[in-house]
Coordinates of C-alpha atoms and ligand atoms in Angstrom, one line a residue:
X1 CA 56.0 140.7 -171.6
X2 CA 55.6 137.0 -173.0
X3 CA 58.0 134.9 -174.3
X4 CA 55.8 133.3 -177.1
X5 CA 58.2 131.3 -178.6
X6 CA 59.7 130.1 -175.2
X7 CA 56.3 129.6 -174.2
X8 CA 55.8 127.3 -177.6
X9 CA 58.2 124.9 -176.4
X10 CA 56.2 123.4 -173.6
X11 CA 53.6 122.4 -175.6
X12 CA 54.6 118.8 -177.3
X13 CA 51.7 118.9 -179.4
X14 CA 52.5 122.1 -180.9
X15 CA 55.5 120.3 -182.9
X16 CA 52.9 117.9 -184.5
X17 CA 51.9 117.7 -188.3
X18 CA 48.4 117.8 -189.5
X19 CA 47.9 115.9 -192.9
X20 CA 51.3 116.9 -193.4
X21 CA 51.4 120.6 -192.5
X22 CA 52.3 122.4 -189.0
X23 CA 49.6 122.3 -187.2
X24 CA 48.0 125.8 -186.4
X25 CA 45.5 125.0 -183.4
X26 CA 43.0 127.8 -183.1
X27 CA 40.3 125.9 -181.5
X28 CA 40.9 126.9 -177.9
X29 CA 37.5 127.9 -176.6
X30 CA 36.9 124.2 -176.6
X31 CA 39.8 123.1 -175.5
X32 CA 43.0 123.9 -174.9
X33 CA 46.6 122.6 -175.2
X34 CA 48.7 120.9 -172.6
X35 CA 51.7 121.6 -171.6
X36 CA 55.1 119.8 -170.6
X37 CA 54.7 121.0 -166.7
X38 CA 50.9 119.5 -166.6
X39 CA 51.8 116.1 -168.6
X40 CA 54.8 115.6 -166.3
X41 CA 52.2 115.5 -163.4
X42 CA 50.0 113.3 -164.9
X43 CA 52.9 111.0 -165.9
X44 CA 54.4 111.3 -162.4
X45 CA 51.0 110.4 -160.2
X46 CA 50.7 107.0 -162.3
X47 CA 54.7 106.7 -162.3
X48 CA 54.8 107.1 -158.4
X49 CA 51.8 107.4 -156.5
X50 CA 48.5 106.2 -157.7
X51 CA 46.6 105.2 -154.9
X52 CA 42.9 106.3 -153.9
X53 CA 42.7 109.0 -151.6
X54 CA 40.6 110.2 -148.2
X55 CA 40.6 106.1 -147.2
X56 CA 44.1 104.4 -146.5
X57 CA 46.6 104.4 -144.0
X58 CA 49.4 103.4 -146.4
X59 CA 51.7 105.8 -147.9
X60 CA 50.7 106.2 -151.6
X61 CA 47.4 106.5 -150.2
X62 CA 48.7 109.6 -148.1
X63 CA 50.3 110.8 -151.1
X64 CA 48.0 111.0 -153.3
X65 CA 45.8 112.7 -151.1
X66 CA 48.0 115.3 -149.4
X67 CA 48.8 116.4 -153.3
X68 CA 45.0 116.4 -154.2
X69 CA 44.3 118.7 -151.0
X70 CA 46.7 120.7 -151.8
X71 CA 45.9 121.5 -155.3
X72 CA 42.1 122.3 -153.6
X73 CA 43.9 125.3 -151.7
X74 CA 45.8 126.1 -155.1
X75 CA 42.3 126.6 -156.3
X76 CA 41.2 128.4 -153.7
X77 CA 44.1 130.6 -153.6
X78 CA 43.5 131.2 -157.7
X79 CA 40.1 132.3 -157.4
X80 CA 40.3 134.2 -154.0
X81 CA 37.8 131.8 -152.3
X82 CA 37.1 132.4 -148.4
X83 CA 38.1 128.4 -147.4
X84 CA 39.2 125.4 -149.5
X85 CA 35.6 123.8 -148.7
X86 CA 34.4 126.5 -150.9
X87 CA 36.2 124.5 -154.0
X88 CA 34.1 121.6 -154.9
X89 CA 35.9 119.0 -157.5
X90 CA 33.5 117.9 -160.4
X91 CA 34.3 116.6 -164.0
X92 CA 33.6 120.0 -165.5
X93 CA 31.7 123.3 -165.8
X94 CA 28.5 120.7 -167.0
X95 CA 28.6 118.7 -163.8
X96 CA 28.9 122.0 -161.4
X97 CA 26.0 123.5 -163.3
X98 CA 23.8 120.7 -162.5
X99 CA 25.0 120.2 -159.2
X100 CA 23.4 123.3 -158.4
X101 CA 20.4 122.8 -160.8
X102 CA 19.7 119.9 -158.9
X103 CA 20.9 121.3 -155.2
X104 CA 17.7 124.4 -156.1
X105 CA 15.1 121.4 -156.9
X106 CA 14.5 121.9 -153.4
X107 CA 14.7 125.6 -152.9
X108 CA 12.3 126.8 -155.8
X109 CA 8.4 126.9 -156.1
X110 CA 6.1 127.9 -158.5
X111 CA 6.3 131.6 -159.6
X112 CA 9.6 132.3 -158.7
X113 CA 11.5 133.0 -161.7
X114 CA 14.9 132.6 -163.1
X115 CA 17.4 134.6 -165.7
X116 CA 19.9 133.2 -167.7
X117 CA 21.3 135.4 -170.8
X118 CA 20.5 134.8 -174.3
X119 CA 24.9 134.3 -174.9
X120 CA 24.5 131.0 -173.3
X121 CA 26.0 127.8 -173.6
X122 CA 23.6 125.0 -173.9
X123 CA 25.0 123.4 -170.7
X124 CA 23.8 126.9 -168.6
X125 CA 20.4 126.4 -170.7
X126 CA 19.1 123.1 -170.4
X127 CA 20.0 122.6 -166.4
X128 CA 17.8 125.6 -165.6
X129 CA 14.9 124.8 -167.8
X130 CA 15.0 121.2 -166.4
X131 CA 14.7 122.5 -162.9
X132 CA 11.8 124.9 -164.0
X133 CA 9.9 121.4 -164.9
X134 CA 10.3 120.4 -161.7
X135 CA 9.7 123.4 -159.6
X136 CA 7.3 125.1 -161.7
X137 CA 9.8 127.9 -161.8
X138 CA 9.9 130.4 -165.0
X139 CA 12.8 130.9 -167.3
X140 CA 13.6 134.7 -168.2
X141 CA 16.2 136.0 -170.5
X142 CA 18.7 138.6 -170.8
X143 CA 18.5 139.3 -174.9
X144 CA 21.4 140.7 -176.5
X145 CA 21.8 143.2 -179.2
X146 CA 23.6 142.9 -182.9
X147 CA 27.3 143.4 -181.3
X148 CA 26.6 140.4 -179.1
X149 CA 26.3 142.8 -175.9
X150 CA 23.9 142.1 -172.9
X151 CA 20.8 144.2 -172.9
X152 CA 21.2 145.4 -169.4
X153 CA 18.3 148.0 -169.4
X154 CA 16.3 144.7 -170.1
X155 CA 18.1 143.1 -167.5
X156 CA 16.8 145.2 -164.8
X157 CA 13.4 145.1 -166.0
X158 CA 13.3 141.7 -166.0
X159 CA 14.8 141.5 -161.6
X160 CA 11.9 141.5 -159.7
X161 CA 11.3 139.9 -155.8
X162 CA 10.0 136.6 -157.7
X163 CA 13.8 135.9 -158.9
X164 CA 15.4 134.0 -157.1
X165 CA 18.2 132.6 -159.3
X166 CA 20.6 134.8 -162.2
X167 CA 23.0 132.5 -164.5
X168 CA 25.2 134.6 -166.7
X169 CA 28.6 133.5 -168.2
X170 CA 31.3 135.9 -167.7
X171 CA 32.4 135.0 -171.5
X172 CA 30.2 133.8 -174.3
X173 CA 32.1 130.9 -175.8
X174 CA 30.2 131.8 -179.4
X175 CA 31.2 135.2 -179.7
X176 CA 33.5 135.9 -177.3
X177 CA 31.7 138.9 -175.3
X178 CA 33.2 140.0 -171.9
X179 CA 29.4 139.7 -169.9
X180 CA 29.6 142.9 -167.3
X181 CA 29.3 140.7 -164.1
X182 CA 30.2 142.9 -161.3
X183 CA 27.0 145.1 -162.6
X184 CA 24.9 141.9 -162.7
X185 CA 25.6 140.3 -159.2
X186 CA 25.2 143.4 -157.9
X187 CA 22.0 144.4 -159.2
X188 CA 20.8 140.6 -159.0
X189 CA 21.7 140.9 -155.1
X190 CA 19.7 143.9 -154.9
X191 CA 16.3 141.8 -155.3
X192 CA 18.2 138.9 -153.1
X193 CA 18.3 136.7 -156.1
X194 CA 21.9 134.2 -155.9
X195 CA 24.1 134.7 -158.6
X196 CA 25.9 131.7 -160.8
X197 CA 29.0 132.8 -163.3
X198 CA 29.9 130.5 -165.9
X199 CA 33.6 130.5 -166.3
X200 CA 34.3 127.9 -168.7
X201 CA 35.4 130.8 -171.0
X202 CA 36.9 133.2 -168.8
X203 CA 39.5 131.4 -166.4
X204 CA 41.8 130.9 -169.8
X205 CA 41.8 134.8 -169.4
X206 CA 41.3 136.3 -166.7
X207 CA 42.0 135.8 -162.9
X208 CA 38.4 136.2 -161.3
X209 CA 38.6 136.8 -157.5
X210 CA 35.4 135.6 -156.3
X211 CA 35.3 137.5 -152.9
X212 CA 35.1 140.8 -154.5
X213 CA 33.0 140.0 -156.9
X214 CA 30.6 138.6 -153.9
X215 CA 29.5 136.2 -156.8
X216 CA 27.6 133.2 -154.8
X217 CA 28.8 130.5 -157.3
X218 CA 31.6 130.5 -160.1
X219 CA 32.3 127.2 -162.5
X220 CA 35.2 126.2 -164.6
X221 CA 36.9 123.2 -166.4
X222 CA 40.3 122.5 -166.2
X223 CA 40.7 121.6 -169.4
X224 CA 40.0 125.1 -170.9
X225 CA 43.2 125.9 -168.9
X226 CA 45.6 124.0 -170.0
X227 CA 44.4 121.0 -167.5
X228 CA 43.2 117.9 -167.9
X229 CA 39.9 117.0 -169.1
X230 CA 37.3 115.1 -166.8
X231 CA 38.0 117.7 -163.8
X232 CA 36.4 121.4 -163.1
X233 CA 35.5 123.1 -160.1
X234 CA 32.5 124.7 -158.3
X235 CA 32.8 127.5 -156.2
X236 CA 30.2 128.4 -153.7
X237 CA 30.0 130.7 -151.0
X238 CA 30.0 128.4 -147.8
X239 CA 26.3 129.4 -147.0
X240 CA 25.0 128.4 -150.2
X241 CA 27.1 125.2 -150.4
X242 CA 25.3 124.1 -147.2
X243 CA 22.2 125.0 -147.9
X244 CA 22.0 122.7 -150.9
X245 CA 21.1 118.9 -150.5
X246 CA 23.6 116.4 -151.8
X247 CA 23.5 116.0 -155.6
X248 CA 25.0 112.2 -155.7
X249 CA 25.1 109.7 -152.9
X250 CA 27.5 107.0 -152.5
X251 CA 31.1 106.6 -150.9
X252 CA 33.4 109.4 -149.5
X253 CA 30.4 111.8 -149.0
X254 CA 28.5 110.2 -146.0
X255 CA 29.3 111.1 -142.1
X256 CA 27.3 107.7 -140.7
X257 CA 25.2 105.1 -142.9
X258 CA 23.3 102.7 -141.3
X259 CA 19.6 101.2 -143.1
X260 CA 17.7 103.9 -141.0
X261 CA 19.3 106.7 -141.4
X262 CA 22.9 108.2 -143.0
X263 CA 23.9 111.3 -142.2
X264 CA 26.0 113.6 -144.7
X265 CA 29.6 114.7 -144.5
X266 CA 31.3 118.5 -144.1
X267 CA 32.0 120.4 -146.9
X268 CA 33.2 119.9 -149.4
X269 CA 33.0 116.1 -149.1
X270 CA 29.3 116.0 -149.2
X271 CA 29.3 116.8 -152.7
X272 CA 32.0 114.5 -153.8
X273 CA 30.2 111.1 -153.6
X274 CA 32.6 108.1 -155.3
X275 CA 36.2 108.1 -156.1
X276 CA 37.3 111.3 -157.7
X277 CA 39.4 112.4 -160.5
X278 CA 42.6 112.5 -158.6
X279 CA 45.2 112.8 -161.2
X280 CA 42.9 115.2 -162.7
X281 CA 42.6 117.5 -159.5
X282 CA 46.5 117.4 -159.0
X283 CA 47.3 118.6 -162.8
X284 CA 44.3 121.4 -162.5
X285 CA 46.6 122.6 -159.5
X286 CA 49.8 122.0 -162.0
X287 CA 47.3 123.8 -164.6
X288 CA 46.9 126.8 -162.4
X289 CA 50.4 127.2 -161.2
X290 CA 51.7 127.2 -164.9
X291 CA 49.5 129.7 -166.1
X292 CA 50.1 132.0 -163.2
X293 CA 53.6 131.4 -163.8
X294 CA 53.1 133.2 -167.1
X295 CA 50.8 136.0 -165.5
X296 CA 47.5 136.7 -166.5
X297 CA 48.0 140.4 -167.1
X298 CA 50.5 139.3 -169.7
X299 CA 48.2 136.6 -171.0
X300 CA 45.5 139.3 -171.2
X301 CA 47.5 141.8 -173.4
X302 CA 49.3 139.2 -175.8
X303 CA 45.8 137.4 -176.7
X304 CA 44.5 141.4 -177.1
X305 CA 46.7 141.6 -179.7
X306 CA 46.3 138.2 -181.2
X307 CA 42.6 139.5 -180.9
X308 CA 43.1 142.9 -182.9
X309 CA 45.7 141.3 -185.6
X310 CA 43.2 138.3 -186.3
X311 CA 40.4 140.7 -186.7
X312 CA 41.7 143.2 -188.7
X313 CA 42.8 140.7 -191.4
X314 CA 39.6 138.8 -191.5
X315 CA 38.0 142.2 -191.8
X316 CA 40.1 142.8 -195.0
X317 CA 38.2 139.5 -196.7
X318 CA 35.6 140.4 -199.1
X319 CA 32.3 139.0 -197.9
X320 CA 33.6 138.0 -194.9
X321 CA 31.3 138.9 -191.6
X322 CA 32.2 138.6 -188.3
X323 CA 30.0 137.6 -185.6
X324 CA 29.9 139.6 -182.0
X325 CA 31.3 142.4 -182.1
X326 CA 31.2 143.9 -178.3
X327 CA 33.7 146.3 -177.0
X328 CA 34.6 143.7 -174.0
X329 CA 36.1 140.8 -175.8
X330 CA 38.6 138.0 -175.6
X331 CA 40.4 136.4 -178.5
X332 CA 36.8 134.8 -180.0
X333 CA 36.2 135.5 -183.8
X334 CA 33.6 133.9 -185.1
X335 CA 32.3 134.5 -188.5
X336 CA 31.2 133.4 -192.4
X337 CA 32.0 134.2 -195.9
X338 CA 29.5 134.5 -197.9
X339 CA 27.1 131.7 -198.5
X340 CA 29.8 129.3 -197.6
X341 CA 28.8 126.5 -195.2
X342 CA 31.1 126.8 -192.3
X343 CA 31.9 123.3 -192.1
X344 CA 32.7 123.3 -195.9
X345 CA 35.6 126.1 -194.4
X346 CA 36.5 123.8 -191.5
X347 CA 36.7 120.9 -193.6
X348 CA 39.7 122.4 -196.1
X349 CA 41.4 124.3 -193.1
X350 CA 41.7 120.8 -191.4
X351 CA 43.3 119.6 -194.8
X352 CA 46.3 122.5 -195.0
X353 CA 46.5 121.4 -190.9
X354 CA 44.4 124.0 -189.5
X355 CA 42.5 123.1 -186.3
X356 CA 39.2 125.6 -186.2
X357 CA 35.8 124.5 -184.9
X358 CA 32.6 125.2 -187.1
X359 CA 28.8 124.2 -186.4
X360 CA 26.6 126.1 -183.3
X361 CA 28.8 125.8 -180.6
X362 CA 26.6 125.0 -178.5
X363 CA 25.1 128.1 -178.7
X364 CA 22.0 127.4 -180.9
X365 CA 20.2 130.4 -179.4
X366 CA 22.9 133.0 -180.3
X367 CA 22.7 131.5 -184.1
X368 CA 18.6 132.0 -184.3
X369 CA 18.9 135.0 -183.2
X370 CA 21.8 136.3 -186.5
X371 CA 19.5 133.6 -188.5
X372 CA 22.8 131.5 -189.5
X373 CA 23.3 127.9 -189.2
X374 CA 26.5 128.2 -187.4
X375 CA 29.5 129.9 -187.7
X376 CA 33.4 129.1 -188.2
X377 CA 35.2 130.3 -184.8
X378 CA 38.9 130.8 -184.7
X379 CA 40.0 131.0 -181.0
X380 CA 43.5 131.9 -179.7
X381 CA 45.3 131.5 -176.5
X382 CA 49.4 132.5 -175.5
X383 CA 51.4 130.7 -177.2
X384 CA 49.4 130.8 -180.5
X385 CA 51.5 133.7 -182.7
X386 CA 50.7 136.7 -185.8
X387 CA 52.6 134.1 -188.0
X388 CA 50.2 131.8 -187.7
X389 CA 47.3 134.3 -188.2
X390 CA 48.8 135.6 -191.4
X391 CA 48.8 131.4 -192.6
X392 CA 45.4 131.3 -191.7
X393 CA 44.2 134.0 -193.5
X394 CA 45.8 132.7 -196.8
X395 CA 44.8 129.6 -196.0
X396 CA 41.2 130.7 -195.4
X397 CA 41.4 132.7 -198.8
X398 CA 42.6 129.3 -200.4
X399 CA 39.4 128.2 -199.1
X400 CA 37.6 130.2 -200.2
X401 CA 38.3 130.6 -203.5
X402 CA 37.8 126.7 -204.1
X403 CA 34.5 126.9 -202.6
X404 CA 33.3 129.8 -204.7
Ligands
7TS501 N1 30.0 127.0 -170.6 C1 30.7 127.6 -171.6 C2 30.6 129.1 -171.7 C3 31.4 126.8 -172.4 O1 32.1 127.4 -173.4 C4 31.5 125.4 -172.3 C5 32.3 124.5 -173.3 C6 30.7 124.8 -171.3 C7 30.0 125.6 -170.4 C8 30.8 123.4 -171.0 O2 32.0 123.0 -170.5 P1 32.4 121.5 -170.3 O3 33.9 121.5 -169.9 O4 31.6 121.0 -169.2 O5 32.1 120.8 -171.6 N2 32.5 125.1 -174.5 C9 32.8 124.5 -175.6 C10 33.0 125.1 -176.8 O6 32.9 126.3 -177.0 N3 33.4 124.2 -177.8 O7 33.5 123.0 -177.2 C11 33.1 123.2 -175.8

């Protein structure tokens, strides 16, 4: 089991105040907290080694890039990935997305179509209609029921031999909802249509192993691990990854250039044009190492908890509804009281030193379709505790009754 308040004790930030009260940070779904391990990293590469990498012969240069490599095959390793040329570095789930937006420009013609679920962020919305502009490719989409569940009898109406593309994230960021993947790349490979997960939400939560899944591309931000910011990953099966052109051109991702003609470089260089995030790609490894240190299973079962407590004492709140309800869920609850404006809640919360996001979330679909303007959205991760659950609560209620 987990050690919570061991756990606690690498996280710095955790020990701060918030206009003067502890800070309770439930605002993990959009980022998450770093710890000690992962700053000491960071520290240490601008402390001892900062050099750019792939182009020196000098030491620091070596260094540095020995320690980013090797954080590639950490993330390899992680997500069960065939080769380390299957790990692409970007700046985030948005960047990998339209990497391969841009990478199907090419690939896609008119009338073939494309699916993307109705639980989507905006950032596996707007990519995909943007390359349906320029392909003359449709847009179709997954709708979900009141519980915040995929529809997946509509699903499989909707796979035909025109789709060529399905883009599903494995959690909902709004709501929370565990998206049955396995059943969707299998049934999307069944009309040979390639398969993009979304794993902004799910690699704080689960350990994905991309080779069983036979998922052709899976995305994720560092920071939503207890990373850094500015650095995420693509995955993509080697066959894909070659298949698509180049997104960016410039330095580090070219074999030969001459005025003529330049040719590209191997995987997984031709995709990483310009100097890199470095420091970022070495604390993503750091990332992954601490919170496989803790275990995922054990992450899994303490944030179930966190999960159950959380919603069984919001439940107990008169007028108080909660949003997504599926039976697949991670710690997400996102909900409103009443008539109450959810940034009106957010706003107090912030003042008794509660971190909690409010507005769409990015999500502005999944709000049209409950007919709310937004939601608040509490979001918990392993070292977050029932203590601070139970200050929420009366905090919230605090809230509540001042904006009554
Ligand atoms: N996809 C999902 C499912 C997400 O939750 C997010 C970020 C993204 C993509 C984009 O990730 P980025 O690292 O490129 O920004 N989600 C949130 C959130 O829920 N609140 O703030 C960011």
């Amino acid at each position: 089991m987990l050690d919570v308040q061991n756990i606690r004790k690498d996280f710095p930030i955790l020990n701060r105040t918030v206009n003067g009260k502890p800070l309770i940070y439930f605002d993990n779904a959009a980022t998450s907290q770093t710890p000690q391990q992962v700053i000491d990293v960071i520290v240490d590469y601008y402390t001892n080694y900062n050099a750019n990498i792939h182009r020196g012969v000098h030491s620091l240069s070596q260094e540095a890039t020995d320690a980013y490599e090797q954080a590639r095959i950490k993330i390899q390793k992680h997500f069960n990935a065939k080769h380390p040329h299957e790990i692409i570095y970007t700046s985030g789930t948005t960047h990998s997305i339209n990497l391969v937006a841009n990478g199907f420009s090419s690939l896609l013609k008119k009338g073939d179509e494309i699916i993307v679920s109705a639980l989507e962020h905006h950032s596996n919305i707007v990519p995909w209609q943007m390359l349906c502009e320029r392909t003359g490719a449709s847009l179709k989409v997954i709708p979900m029921n009141e519980n915040g569940e995929l529809m997946l009898s509509a699903f499989d109406a909707l796979l035909n031999d025109n789709t060529k593309l399905v883009f599903v994230n494995h959690i909902s960021n709004a709501l929370g909802t565990i998206n049955p993947i396995e059943y969707i790349i299998d049934e999307a490979h069944k009309v040979n249509a390639a398969v993009l997960v979304d794993g902004a939400q799910s690699c704080p939560h689960i350990k994905p192993d991309v080779q069983a899944l036979d998922v052709d591309f899976y995305v994720c931000s560092a920071h939503k691990l207890c990373g850094p910011t500015g650095v995420g990953m693509l995955y993509g099966k080697e066959e894909w990854l070659n298949k698509l052109p180049p997104y960016q051109g410039g330095g580090e991702m070219i074999a030969e250039v001459s005025f003529e003609k330049t040719t590209y470089a191997a995987l997984p260089h031709k995709f990483e044009a310009g100097t890199p995030n470095i420091c970022g790609g070495i604390a993503f490894g750091a990332a992954i190492d601490y919170m496989n240190a803790i275990g995922f299973d054990n992450i899994a079962q303490y944030e179930h908890e966190l999960l159950e407590y959380g919603t069984e004492q919001l439940q107990k709140i008169d007028g108080l509804k909660i949003y997504g309800t599926a039976k697949e869920k991670t710690s997400v609850i996102s909900f409103n009281v009443g008539n109450i404006h959810p940034y009106d809640i957010g706003t107090i919360l912030d003042k008794m030193g509660i971190a909690v996001r409010t507005g769409h979330h990015c999500a502005q679909p999944i709000m049209d379709f409950y007919n709310i303007p937004g939601t608040v959205r509490a979001s918990f991760m392993f070292y977050n505790t029932k203590e601070e659950i139970d200050s929420f609560i009366s905090a919230l209620k605090k809230a509540i009754m001042m904006l009554s």
